[in-house]
One Martini backbone bead per residue (centre of mass of N, CA, C, O) as a GRO file, in nm:
protein
  105
    1MET     BB    1  -0.195   1.375   1.220
    2ARG     BB    2   0.006   1.275   0.981
    3ARG     BB    3  -0.001   1.213   0.657
    4PRO     BB    4   0.115   0.998   0.453
    5SER     BB    5   0.336   0.971   0.217
    6ILE     BB    6   0.454   0.818  -0.055
    7LEU     BB    7   0.736   0.778   0.070
    8ASP     BB    8   0.640   0.631   0.322
    9VAL     BB    9   0.513   0.393   0.170
   10VAL     BB   10   0.764   0.293   0.028
   11ARG     BB   11   0.924   0.229   0.282
   12ALA     BB   12   0.725   0.029   0.411
   13VAL     BB   13   0.713  -0.176   0.179
   14THR     BB   14   1.020  -0.238   0.170
   15VAL     BB   15   1.017  -0.370   0.458
   16VAL     BB   16   0.765  -0.576   0.434
   17ALA     BB   17   0.789  -0.753   0.170
   18PRO     BB   18   0.997  -0.987   0.251
   19ARG     BB   19   0.756  -1.122   0.443
   20HIS     BB   20   0.586  -1.142   0.139
   21PRO     BB   21   0.626  -1.367  -0.115
   22GLN     BB   22   0.319  -1.376  -0.226
   23VAL     BB   23   0.398  -1.097  -0.329
   24ILE     BB   24   0.457  -0.937  -0.653
   25THR     BB   25   0.277  -0.666  -0.609
   26TRP     BB   26   0.289  -0.311  -0.527
   27TRP     BB   27   0.043  -0.063  -0.445
   28TYR     BB   28  -0.067   0.278  -0.459
   29ARG     BB   29  -0.357   0.470  -0.351
   30PRO     BB   30  -0.413   0.776  -0.400
   31VAL     BB   31  -0.516   1.065  -0.277
   32SER     BB   32  -0.673   1.350  -0.305
   33PRO     BB   33  -0.416   1.495  -0.355
   34PHE     BB   34  -0.121   1.450  -0.488
   35ARG     BB   35   0.159   1.380  -0.270
   36LEU     BB   36   0.495   1.428  -0.128
   37GLN     BB   37   0.378   1.550   0.131
   38GLY     BB   38   0.282   1.572   0.433
   39GLU     BB   39  -0.024   1.646   0.615
   40PRO     BB   40  -0.229   1.774   0.821
   41GLY     BB   41  -0.506   1.706   0.971
   42THR     BB   42  -0.826   1.760   1.039
   43PRO     BB   43  -1.029   1.733   1.308
   44ALA     BB   44  -1.306   1.690   1.137
   45GLU     BB   45  -1.109   1.519   0.930
   46PRO     BB   46  -1.004   1.228   0.878
   47ALA     BB   47  -0.780   1.042   0.753
   48PRO     BB   48  -0.747   0.839   0.516
   49ALA     BB   49  -0.675   0.547   0.427
   50VAL     BB   50  -0.427   0.359   0.335
   51GLU     BB   51  -0.387   0.222   0.006
   52VAL     BB   52  -0.311  -0.121  -0.066
   53VAL     BB   53  -0.212  -0.305  -0.357
   54VAL     BB   54  -0.215  -0.656  -0.444
   55MET     BB   55  -0.027  -0.923  -0.598
   56LEU     BB   56  -0.064  -1.260  -0.619
   57ARG     BB   57   0.023  -1.555  -0.630
   58ASP     BB   58  -0.072  -1.832  -0.743
   59GLY     BB   59  -0.259  -1.979  -0.482
   60ARG     BB   60  -0.234  -1.756  -0.283
   61ALA     BB   61  -0.231  -1.624   0.050
   62THR     BB   62  -0.353  -1.368   0.286
   63ASN     BB   63  -0.330  -1.142   0.562
   64TRP     BB   64  -0.450  -0.837   0.546
   65ASP     BB   65  -0.436  -0.736   0.843
   66ALA     BB   66  -0.136  -0.798   0.891
   67VAL     BB   67  -0.021  -0.618   0.670
   68ALA     BB   68  -0.153  -0.356   0.765
   69SER     BB   69  -0.019  -0.355   1.044
   70GLU     BB   70   0.273  -0.341   0.950
   71LEU     BB   71   0.248  -0.079   0.790
   72SER     BB   72   0.142   0.098   1.022
   73GLY     BB   73   0.405   0.069   1.196
   74HIS     BB   74   0.561   0.243   0.951
   75LEU     BB   75   0.310   0.486   0.976
   76ALA     BB   76   0.246   0.596   1.266
   77GLY     BB   77  -0.051   0.443   1.280
   78ALA     BB   78  -0.185   0.443   1.028
   79ALA     BB   79  -0.434   0.377   0.833
   80VAL     BB   80  -0.472   0.051   0.670
   81ARG     BB   81  -0.543  -0.083   0.342
   82VAL     BB   82  -0.571  -0.417   0.212
   83ARG     BB   83  -0.572  -0.547  -0.129
   84ALA     BB   84  -0.665  -0.684  -0.413
   85HIS     BB   85  -0.619  -0.705  -0.726
   86ARG     BB   86  -0.863  -0.660  -1.009
   87GLY     BB   87  -0.737  -0.609  -1.269
   88ALA     BB   88  -0.940  -0.496  -1.531
   89GLU     BB   89  -1.075  -0.346  -1.342
   90ALA     BB   90  -1.157  -0.067  -1.196
   91GLU     BB   91  -0.891   0.115  -1.013
   92GLY     BB   92  -0.769   0.360  -1.092
   93HIS     BB   93  -0.508   0.514  -0.938
   94LEU     BB   94  -0.188   0.358  -0.959
   95VAL     BB   95   0.118   0.300  -0.775
   96ARG     BB   96   0.405   0.153  -0.827
   97VAL     BB   97   0.632   0.025  -0.583
   98LEU     BB   98   0.663  -0.309  -0.608
   99SER     BB   99   0.858  -0.585  -0.741
  100ALA     BB  100   0.928  -0.890  -0.795
  101PRO     BB  101   1.151  -1.081  -0.896
  102SER     BB  102   1.226  -1.279  -1.130
  103GLY     BB  103   1.170  -1.609  -1.004
  104ALA     BB  104   1.044  -1.563  -0.751
  105SER     BB  105   0.885  -1.745  -0.455
   0.00000   0.00000   0.00000
């Protein structure tokens, strides 16, 4: 199975985001090496899960597994992991994919 590219992730987030107004920002955490094109995984080593990091509106909650499942459905069934942004803690390299417009609720 082909590993999703960053462009695949951007498309999936763009489709899924409107159903999750509690999320104000979506990031993608690329695996090394950073790629623009998907590449086939090797049979001995499964592709790592696509990691999506989100920032929620204050006081809001979300079902991480449901969001991951929706994204996976738009990424040809690739494994997806969704988690909350950790703020100032060490995050590694994140690529901002989408932010909610100012004033959106």
